PDB file of C-alpha atoms in Angstrom:
ATOM      1  CA  UNK A   1     -92.625  12.003 155.602  1.00 53.00           C
ATOM      2  CA  UNK A   2     -91.904  15.423 154.183  1.00 68.00           C
ATOM      3  CA  UNK A   3     -89.445  17.598 156.164  1.00 84.00           C
ATOM      4  CA  UNK A   4     -90.276  21.119 157.237  1.00 94.00           C
ATOM      5  CA  UNK A   5     -88.724  23.582 154.591  1.00 97.00           C
ATOM      6  CA  UNK A   6     -85.819  25.582 155.565  1.00 97.00           C
ATOM      7  CA  UNK A   7     -83.285  27.623 153.401  1.00 97.00           C
ATOM      8  CA  UNK A   8     -80.217  25.518 152.832  1.00 96.00           C
ATOM      9  CA  UNK A   9     -77.929  28.371 153.892  1.00 97.00           C
ATOM     10  CA  UNK A  10     -77.823  31.916 155.139  1.00 97.00           C
ATOM     11  CA  UNK A  11     -74.860  34.132 155.974  1.00 96.00           C
ATOM     12  CA  UNK A  12     -74.027  37.381 157.697  1.00 96.00           C
ATOM     13  CA  UNK A  13     -71.269  39.452 159.179  1.00 96.00           C
ATOM     14  CA  UNK A  14     -70.462  39.705 162.814  1.00 97.00           C
ATOM     15  CA  UNK A  15     -72.870  42.051 164.613  1.00 97.00           C
ATOM     16  CA  UNK A  16     -75.571  41.654 162.107  1.00 97.00           C
ATOM     17  CA  UNK A  17     -78.836  40.039 162.606  1.00 97.00           C
ATOM     18  CA  UNK A  18     -80.323  37.146 160.551  1.00 97.00           C
ATOM     19  CA  UNK A  19     -83.533  35.148 160.424  1.00 98.00           C
ATOM     20  CA  UNK A  20     -84.055  31.506 159.557  1.00 98.00           C
ATOM     21  CA  UNK A  21     -87.426  30.468 158.354  1.00 98.00           C
ATOM     22  CA  UNK A  22     -89.173  27.054 158.914  1.00 98.00           C
ATOM     23  CA  UNK A  23     -92.235  26.528 156.735  1.00 97.00           C
ATOM     24  CA  UNK A  24     -94.700  23.765 157.403  1.00 94.00           C
ATOM     25  CA  UNK A  25     -98.338  23.097 157.000  1.00 92.00           C
ATOM     26  CA  UNK A  26    -101.603  23.696 158.962  1.00 91.00           C
ATOM     27  CA  UNK A  27    -101.034  20.154 160.179  1.00 90.00           C
ATOM     28  CA  UNK A  28     -97.941  20.862 162.003  1.00 92.00           C
ATOM     29  CA  UNK A  29     -96.251  24.291 162.457  1.00 94.00           C
ATOM     30  CA  UNK A  30     -99.446  26.151 161.842  1.00 93.00           C
ATOM     31  CA  UNK A  31    -101.474  23.936 164.263  1.00 91.00           C
ATOM     32  CA  UNK A  32     -99.525  23.642 167.534  1.00 91.00           C
ATOM     33  CA  UNK A  33     -97.366  25.789 169.905  1.00 92.00           C
ATOM     34  CA  UNK A  34     -94.736  23.144 169.619  1.00 93.00           C
ATOM     35  CA  UNK A  35     -91.911  24.512 167.300  1.00 96.00           C
ATOM     36  CA  UNK A  36     -88.443  24.140 168.562  1.00 97.00           C
ATOM     37  CA  UNK A  37     -84.952  25.046 167.194  1.00 98.00           C
ATOM     38  CA  UNK A  38     -81.653  23.279 167.492  1.00 98.00           C
ATOM     39  CA  UNK A  39     -78.110  24.315 166.870  1.00 98.00           C
ATOM     40  CA  UNK A  40     -75.591  21.599 165.716  1.00 98.00           C
ATOM     41  CA  UNK A  41     -71.843  22.064 165.226  1.00 98.00           C
ATOM     42  CA  UNK A  42     -70.064  19.464 163.140  1.00 96.00           C
ATOM     43  CA  UNK A  43     -69.531  16.211 164.926  1.00 95.00           C
ATOM     44  CA  UNK A  44     -71.727  17.295 167.809  1.00 97.00           C
ATOM     45  CA  UNK A  45     -75.201  16.553 169.138  1.00 98.00           C
ATOM     46  CA  UNK A  46     -77.926  19.106 168.476  1.00 98.00           C
ATOM     47  CA  UNK A  47     -78.477  21.665 171.213  1.00 98.00           C
ATOM     48  CA  UNK A  48     -81.915  23.027 172.064  1.00 98.00           C
ATOM     49  CA  UNK A  49     -81.988  26.780 171.427  1.00 98.00           C
ATOM     50  CA  UNK A  50     -85.599  27.491 171.454  1.00 98.00           C
ATOM     51  CA  UNK A  51     -88.775  25.586 172.653  1.00 96.00           C
ATOM     52  CA  UNK A  52     -92.612  26.055 172.314  1.00 95.00           C
ATOM     53  CA  UNK A  53     -92.038  28.704 169.437  1.00 97.00           C
ATOM     54  CA  UNK A  54     -90.228  31.365 171.670  1.00 97.00           C
ATOM     55  CA  UNK A  55     -88.893  29.966 174.993  1.00 97.00           C
ATOM     56  CA  UNK A  56     -85.314  30.169 175.637  1.00 97.00           C
ATOM     57  CA  UNK A  57     -83.826  27.614 177.870  1.00 96.00           C
ATOM     58  CA  UNK A  58     -81.509  28.670 180.656  1.00 95.00           C
ATOM     59  CA  UNK A  59     -78.095  29.158 179.384  1.00 95.00           C
ATOM     60  CA  UNK A  60     -78.893  30.122 175.904  1.00 97.00           C
ATOM     61  CA  UNK A  61     -77.873  33.557 174.835  1.00 97.00           C
ATOM     62  CA  UNK A  62     -80.771  36.161 174.542  1.00 97.00           C
ATOM     63  CA  UNK A  63     -79.389  36.925 171.057  1.00 98.00           C
ATOM     64  CA  UNK A  64     -81.571  33.957 169.937  1.00 98.00           C
ATOM     65  CA  UNK A  65     -85.239  34.487 169.621  1.00 98.00           C
ATOM     66  CA  UNK A  66     -88.172  32.560 167.976  1.00 98.00           C
ATOM     67  CA  UNK A  67     -91.505  33.449 166.543  1.00 97.00           C
ATOM     68  CA  UNK A  68     -94.348  32.045 164.433  1.00 97.00           C
ATOM     69  CA  UNK A  69     -96.865  33.330 161.840  1.00 97.00           C
ATOM     70  CA  UNK A  70     -99.248  30.988 160.312  1.00 96.00           C
ATOM     71  CA  UNK A  71     -97.442  27.964 158.926  1.00 96.00           C
ATOM     72  CA  UNK A  72     -93.971  29.531 159.111  1.00 97.00           C
ATOM     73  CA  UNK A  73     -91.830  29.735 162.114  1.00 98.00           C
ATOM     74  CA  UNK A  74     -88.631  31.811 162.451  1.00 98.00           C
ATOM     75  CA  UNK A  75     -85.411  31.835 164.476  1.00 98.00           C
ATOM     76  CA  UNK A  76     -83.558  35.202 164.766  1.00 98.00           C
ATOM     77  CA  UNK A  77     -80.006  35.541 165.762  1.00 98.00           C
ATOM     78  CA  UNK A  78     -79.000  39.091 166.567  1.00 97.00           C
ATOM     79  CA  UNK A  79     -75.423  40.383 167.092  1.00 97.00           C
ATOM     80  CA  UNK A  80     -74.044  37.549 165.087  1.00 97.00           C
ATOM     81  CA  UNK A  81     -70.823  36.041 166.562  1.00 97.00           C
ATOM     82  CA  UNK A  82     -68.418  33.716 165.010  1.00 97.00           C
ATOM     83  CA  UNK A  83     -69.449  30.855 167.399  1.00 97.00           C
ATOM     84  CA  UNK A  84     -72.865  31.139 165.961  1.00 98.00           C
ATOM     85  CA  UNK A  85     -71.585  29.363 162.660  1.00 98.00           C
ATOM     86  CA  UNK A  86     -73.508  26.052 162.704  1.00 98.00           C
ATOM     87  CA  UNK A  87     -76.231  24.150 161.252  1.00 98.00           C
ATOM     88  CA  UNK A  88     -79.856  25.112 162.653  1.00 98.00           C
ATOM     89  CA  UNK A  89     -82.834  22.862 162.507  1.00 98.00           C
ATOM     90  CA  UNK A  90     -86.486  23.420 163.480  1.00 98.00           C
ATOM     91  CA  UNK A  91     -88.847  20.830 164.592  1.00 97.00           C
ATOM     92  CA  UNK A  92     -92.586  20.550 165.146  1.00 96.00           C
ATOM     93  CA  UNK A  93     -95.320  18.359 166.286  1.00 93.00           C
ATOM     94  CA  UNK A  94     -97.256  16.607 163.435  1.00 90.00           C
ATOM     95  CA  UNK A  95    -100.213  14.586 163.860  1.00 81.00           C
ATOM     96  CA  UNK A  96    -100.711  11.743 161.393  1.00 72.00           C
ATOM     97  CA  UNK A  97    -101.937   8.459 162.763  1.00 64.00           C
ATOM     98  CA  UNK A  98    -100.051   9.167 165.808  1.00 70.00           C
ATOM     99  CA  UNK A  99     -98.235  11.847 167.562  1.00 70.00           C
ATOM    100  CA  UNK A 100     -94.901  12.550 165.852  1.00 88.00           C
ATOM    101  CA  UNK A 101     -92.050  15.035 165.610  1.00 93.00           C
ATOM    102  CA  UNK A 102     -91.031  16.432 162.160  1.00 94.00           C
ATOM    103  CA  UNK A 103     -87.642  18.024 161.552  1.00 96.00           C
ATOM    104  CA  UNK A 104     -86.581  20.574 158.999  1.00 97.00           C
ATOM    105  CA  UNK A 105     -83.811  20.067 156.527  1.00 96.00           C
ATOM    106  CA  UNK A 106     -81.328  22.432 158.341  1.00 97.00           C
ATOM    107  CA  UNK A 107     -79.897  25.777 157.581  1.00 97.00           C
ATOM    108  CA  UNK A 108     -76.233  26.291 157.528  1.00 98.00           C
ATOM    109  CA  UNK A 109     -75.361  29.721 158.874  1.00 98.00           C
ATOM    110  CA  UNK A 110     -72.015  31.152 157.770  1.00 97.00           C
ATOM    111  CA  UNK A 111     -70.507  34.223 159.711  1.00 96.00           C
ATOM    112  CA  UNK A 112     -68.556  36.026 157.040  1.00 93.00           C
TER     113      UNK A 112
ATOM    114  CA  UNK B   1     -77.079  18.016 185.006  1.00 92.00           C
ATOM    115  CA  UNK B   2     -78.804  15.305 182.889  1.00 96.00           C
ATOM    116  CA  UNK B   3     -76.412  12.986 181.123  1.00 97.00           C
ATOM    117  CA  UNK B   4     -77.272  10.383 178.562  1.00 98.00           C
ATOM    118  CA  UNK B   5     -74.895   7.617 177.632  1.00 97.00           C
ATOM    119  CA  UNK B   6     -75.557   5.640 174.474  1.00 97.00           C
ATOM    120  CA  UNK B   7     -74.060   2.114 173.962  1.00 97.00           C
ATOM    121  CA  UNK B   8     -74.382  -0.545 171.353  1.00 96.00           C
ATOM    122  CA  UNK B   9     -72.789  -2.031 168.294  1.00 96.00           C
ATOM    123  CA  UNK B  10     -71.363   0.188 165.564  1.00 95.00           C
ATOM    124  CA  UNK B  11     -72.123  -2.454 162.822  1.00 97.00           C
ATOM    125  CA  UNK B  12     -75.172  -4.436 162.201  1.00 98.00           C
ATOM    126  CA  UNK B  13     -75.772  -7.003 159.394  1.00 97.00           C
ATOM    127  CA  UNK B  14     -78.778  -6.602 157.026  1.00 97.00           C
ATOM    128  CA  UNK B  15     -81.853  -8.362 158.273  1.00 97.00           C
ATOM    129  CA  UNK B  16     -80.608  -8.428 161.973  1.00 97.00           C
ATOM    130  CA  UNK B  17     -81.798  -6.340 164.787  1.00 98.00           C
ATOM    131  CA  UNK B  18     -80.139  -3.074 165.709  1.00 98.00           C
ATOM    132  CA  UNK B  19     -80.225  -2.646 169.542  1.00 98.00           C
ATOM    133  CA  UNK B  20     -79.074   0.476 171.594  1.00 98.00           C
ATOM    134  CA  UNK B  21     -79.169   1.355 175.054  1.00 98.00           C
ATOM    135  CA  UNK B  22     -79.336   4.816 176.537  1.00 98.00           C
ATOM    136  CA  UNK B  23     -78.150   5.085 180.317  1.00 98.00           C
ATOM    137  CA  UNK B  24     -79.594   7.995 182.267  1.00 98.00           C
ATOM    138  CA  UNK B  25     -77.869   9.976 184.968  1.00 97.00           C
ATOM    139  CA  UNK B  26     -79.330  13.140 186.627  1.00 97.00           C
ATOM    140  CA  UNK B  27     -82.891  12.191 186.059  1.00 97.00           C
ATOM    141  CA  UNK B  28     -85.118   9.192 186.268  1.00 96.00           C
ATOM    142  CA  UNK B  29     -86.461   6.992 183.365  1.00 97.00           C
ATOM    143  CA  UNK B  30     -89.869   6.899 185.283  1.00 94.00           C
ATOM    144  CA  UNK B  31     -89.944  10.680 185.818  1.00 93.00           C
ATOM    145  CA  UNK B  32     -93.236  12.361 185.438  1.00 90.00           C
ATOM    146  CA  UNK B  33     -91.773  15.261 183.738  1.00 92.00           C
ATOM    147  CA  UNK B  34     -89.723  13.696 180.899  1.00 96.00           C
ATOM    148  CA  UNK B  35     -90.218  11.603 177.849  1.00 96.00           C
ATOM    149  CA  UNK B  36     -87.320   9.433 176.519  1.00 97.00           C
ATOM    150  CA  UNK B  37     -86.710   9.689 172.795  1.00 98.00           C
ATOM    151  CA  UNK B  38     -84.690   7.970 169.985  1.00 98.00           C
ATOM    152  CA  UNK B  39     -83.597  10.176 167.098  1.00 98.00           C
ATOM    153  CA  UNK B  40     -81.260   9.304 164.188  1.00 98.00           C
ATOM    154  CA  UNK B  41     -79.447  11.593 161.586  1.00 98.00           C
ATOM    155  CA  UNK B  42     -78.156  10.565 158.142  1.00 96.00           C
ATOM    156  CA  UNK B  43     -77.332  12.553 155.045  1.00 94.00           C
ATOM    157  CA  UNK B  44     -80.187  11.122 153.075  1.00 91.00           C
ATOM    158  CA  UNK B  45     -82.933  11.435 155.683  1.00 91.00           C
ATOM    159  CA  UNK B  46     -81.645  14.207 157.924  1.00 94.00           C
ATOM    160  CA  UNK B  47     -82.885  14.253 161.491  1.00 96.00           C
ATOM    161  CA  UNK B  48     -85.632  11.755 161.997  1.00 96.00           C
ATOM    162  CA  UNK B  49     -87.508  11.314 165.292  1.00 95.00           C
ATOM    163  CA  UNK B  50     -88.052   7.462 165.774  1.00 96.00           C
ATOM    164  CA  UNK B  51     -90.097   7.184 168.941  1.00 96.00           C
ATOM    165  CA  UNK B  52     -90.370   7.767 172.752  1.00 96.00           C
ATOM    166  CA  UNK B  53     -91.317   6.243 175.967  1.00 96.00           C
ATOM    167  CA  UNK B  54     -92.716   7.904 179.132  1.00 95.00           C
ATOM    168  CA  UNK B  55     -94.422   7.028 182.346  1.00 93.00           C
ATOM    169  CA  UNK B  56     -97.805   8.314 183.704  1.00 89.00           C
ATOM    170  CA  UNK B  57     -99.041   5.764 185.868  1.00 86.00           C
ATOM    171  CA  UNK B  58     -98.425   3.277 183.086  1.00 92.00           C
ATOM    172  CA  UNK B  59     -95.982   3.277 180.259  1.00 94.00           C
ATOM    173  CA  UNK B  60     -96.760   4.939 176.874  1.00 93.00           C
ATOM    174  CA  UNK B  61     -94.862   4.519 173.594  1.00 94.00           C
ATOM    175  CA  UNK B  62     -95.275   6.623 170.528  1.00 92.00           C
ATOM    176  CA  UNK B  63     -93.611   5.661 167.209  1.00 93.00           C
ATOM    177  CA  UNK B  64     -92.824   7.305 163.939  1.00 92.00           C
ATOM    178  CA  UNK B  65     -94.877   5.918 161.061  1.00 89.00           C
ATOM    179  CA  UNK B  66     -91.754   5.349 159.105  1.00 90.00           C
ATOM    180  CA  UNK B  67     -90.385   2.714 161.459  1.00 93.00           C
ATOM    181  CA  UNK B  68     -93.713   1.452 162.900  1.00 88.00           C
ATOM    182  CA  UNK B  69     -93.923  -2.291 163.034  1.00 92.00           C
ATOM    183  CA  UNK B  70     -90.269  -2.596 163.155  1.00 97.00           C
ATOM    184  CA  UNK B  71     -89.430  -0.576 166.376  1.00 97.00           C
ATOM    185  CA  UNK B  72     -89.676  -1.353 170.088  1.00 98.00           C
ATOM    186  CA  UNK B  73     -88.707   1.118 172.716  1.00 98.00           C
ATOM    187  CA  UNK B  74     -88.335  -0.241 176.381  1.00 97.00           C
ATOM    188  CA  UNK B  75     -87.477   1.128 179.734  1.00 97.00           C
ATOM    189  CA  UNK B  76     -85.488  -0.581 182.467  1.00 97.00           C
ATOM    190  CA  UNK B  77     -86.218   1.213 185.868  1.00 96.00           C
ATOM    191  CA  UNK B  78     -83.697  -0.951 187.777  1.00 97.00           C
ATOM    192  CA  UNK B  79     -80.899   0.258 185.590  1.00 97.00           C
ATOM    193  CA  UNK B  80     -82.322   3.715 184.859  1.00 98.00           C
ATOM    194  CA  UNK B  81     -82.028   3.319 181.077  1.00 98.00           C
ATOM    195  CA  UNK B  82     -84.154   2.966 178.028  1.00 98.00           C
ATOM    196  CA  UNK B  83     -83.442   0.847 174.726  1.00 98.00           C
ATOM    197  CA  UNK B  84     -84.141   0.822 171.036  1.00 98.00           C
ATOM    198  CA  UNK B  85     -84.785  -2.245 168.892  1.00 98.00           C
ATOM    199  CA  UNK B  86     -85.144  -1.889 165.212  1.00 98.00           C
ATOM    200  CA  UNK B  87     -85.866  -5.177 163.433  1.00 97.00           C
ATOM    201  CA  UNK B  88     -85.051  -6.272 159.877  1.00 97.00           C
ATOM    202  CA  UNK B  89     -82.276  -3.683 159.611  1.00 97.00           C
ATOM    203  CA  UNK B  90     -81.392  -2.387 156.100  1.00 97.00           C
ATOM    204  CA  UNK B  91     -78.554  -0.032 154.820  1.00 96.00           C
ATOM    205  CA  UNK B  92     -81.283   2.623 154.862  1.00 96.00           C
ATOM    206  CA  UNK B  93     -80.958   2.381 158.755  1.00 97.00           C
ATOM    207  CA  UNK B  94     -77.353   3.445 158.677  1.00 98.00           C
ATOM    208  CA  UNK B  95     -77.213   6.628 160.555  1.00 98.00           C
ATOM    209  CA  UNK B  96     -75.843   8.465 163.885  1.00 98.00           C
ATOM    210  CA  UNK B  97     -78.402   7.468 166.499  1.00 98.00           C
ATOM    211  CA  UNK B  98     -79.123   9.781 169.351  1.00 98.00           C
ATOM    212  CA  UNK B  99     -81.080   9.385 172.576  1.00 98.00           C
ATOM    213  CA  UNK B 100     -82.572  12.524 173.935  1.00 98.00           C
ATOM    214  CA  UNK B 101     -84.777  13.735 176.947  1.00 98.00           C
ATOM    215  CA  UNK B 102     -88.005  15.412 175.907  1.00 96.00           C
ATOM    216  CA  UNK B 103     -90.477  17.636 177.934  1.00 92.00           C
ATOM    217  CA  UNK B 104     -93.671  16.099 179.208  1.00 92.00           C
ATOM    218  CA  UNK B 105     -96.646  18.294 179.942  1.00 89.00           C
ATOM    219  CA  UNK B 106     -99.686  17.800 181.872  1.00 87.00           C
ATOM    220  CA  UNK B 107    -101.515  16.016 179.113  1.00 82.00           C
ATOM    221  CA  UNK B 108     -98.955  15.140 176.518  1.00 85.00           C
ATOM    222  CA  UNK B 109     -95.335  15.109 175.463  1.00 88.00           C
ATOM    223  CA  UNK B 110     -93.855  18.843 174.766  1.00 87.00           C
ATOM    224  CA  UNK B 111     -92.160  17.977 171.505  1.00 91.00           C
ATOM    225  CA  UNK B 112     -88.726  19.458 172.222  1.00 96.00           C
ATOM    226  CA  UNK B 113     -85.421  17.697 173.308  1.00 97.00           C
ATOM    227  CA  UNK B 114     -83.441  19.295 175.919  1.00 97.00           C
ATOM    228  CA  UNK B 115     -80.643  16.815 176.741  1.00 97.00           C
ATOM    229  CA  UNK B 116     -79.074  14.624 174.057  1.00 98.00           C
ATOM    230  CA  UNK B 117     -76.648  11.800 174.289  1.00 97.00           C
ATOM    231  CA  UNK B 118     -73.341  11.913 172.343  1.00 94.00           C
ATOM    232  CA  UNK B 119     -74.514  10.041 169.253  1.00 96.00           C
ATOM    233  CA  UNK B 120     -73.448   6.611 167.855  1.00 98.00           C
ATOM    234  CA  UNK B 121     -72.852   5.834 164.199  1.00 98.00           C
ATOM    235  CA  UNK B 122     -74.581   2.433 163.334  1.00 98.00           C
ATOM    236  CA  UNK B 123     -73.644   1.150 160.027  1.00 98.00           C
ATOM    237  CA  UNK B 124     -75.883  -1.557 158.517  1.00 98.00           C
ATOM    238  CA  UNK B 125     -73.579  -3.763 156.205  1.00 96.00           C
ATOM    239  CA  UNK B 126     -72.712  -7.123 155.443  1.00 95.00           C
TER     240      UNK B 126
END
């Protein structure tokens, strides 16, 4: 199964904003309101940051926001902080012969 | 607070069955608001969703195409846990395995994972 396409890495300075893209197809990202984003620090389990395109779970900083346009979803981190340095993954519903979940390849965020 | 505790062997021989269990606390495996998922992560395959089980008057299972035919996910309401069995294991199944709770809407799963287990490295090797 082909993963959703994310840039391998992005970087920014503390206080800046950055955006991570997640490109799929009309069969996954473009078709459903089911894009989610996860933050993963080394050696840890992923943590849900955004569900259903733009919903932020309780306890997640409002510096994180999500959106979608066509076949591309985006995660924006505003007011970048050192603890935001991690790998971020997107995920989406994909319908093949069944109801599946497909992940992106991950984007390493570096805080300069 | 929901907690998921993963257990199972860290080493499996090729052609044998990989078996893992995820014990749930703070929620119920038979909840009408949750689906219970298995996800794995490896350098070669990245994050890969394997399948889920959930209860809606009866039990439902969905499996990823990549492992369909080799995978079984079961639930045990008496122990409040769910399990993964992956038959005919190969070195390609070497990965960190996670169990995770997913959302469950009125009509279908909600395709996000809000609580994760700690992860368990399973190596398939002779």
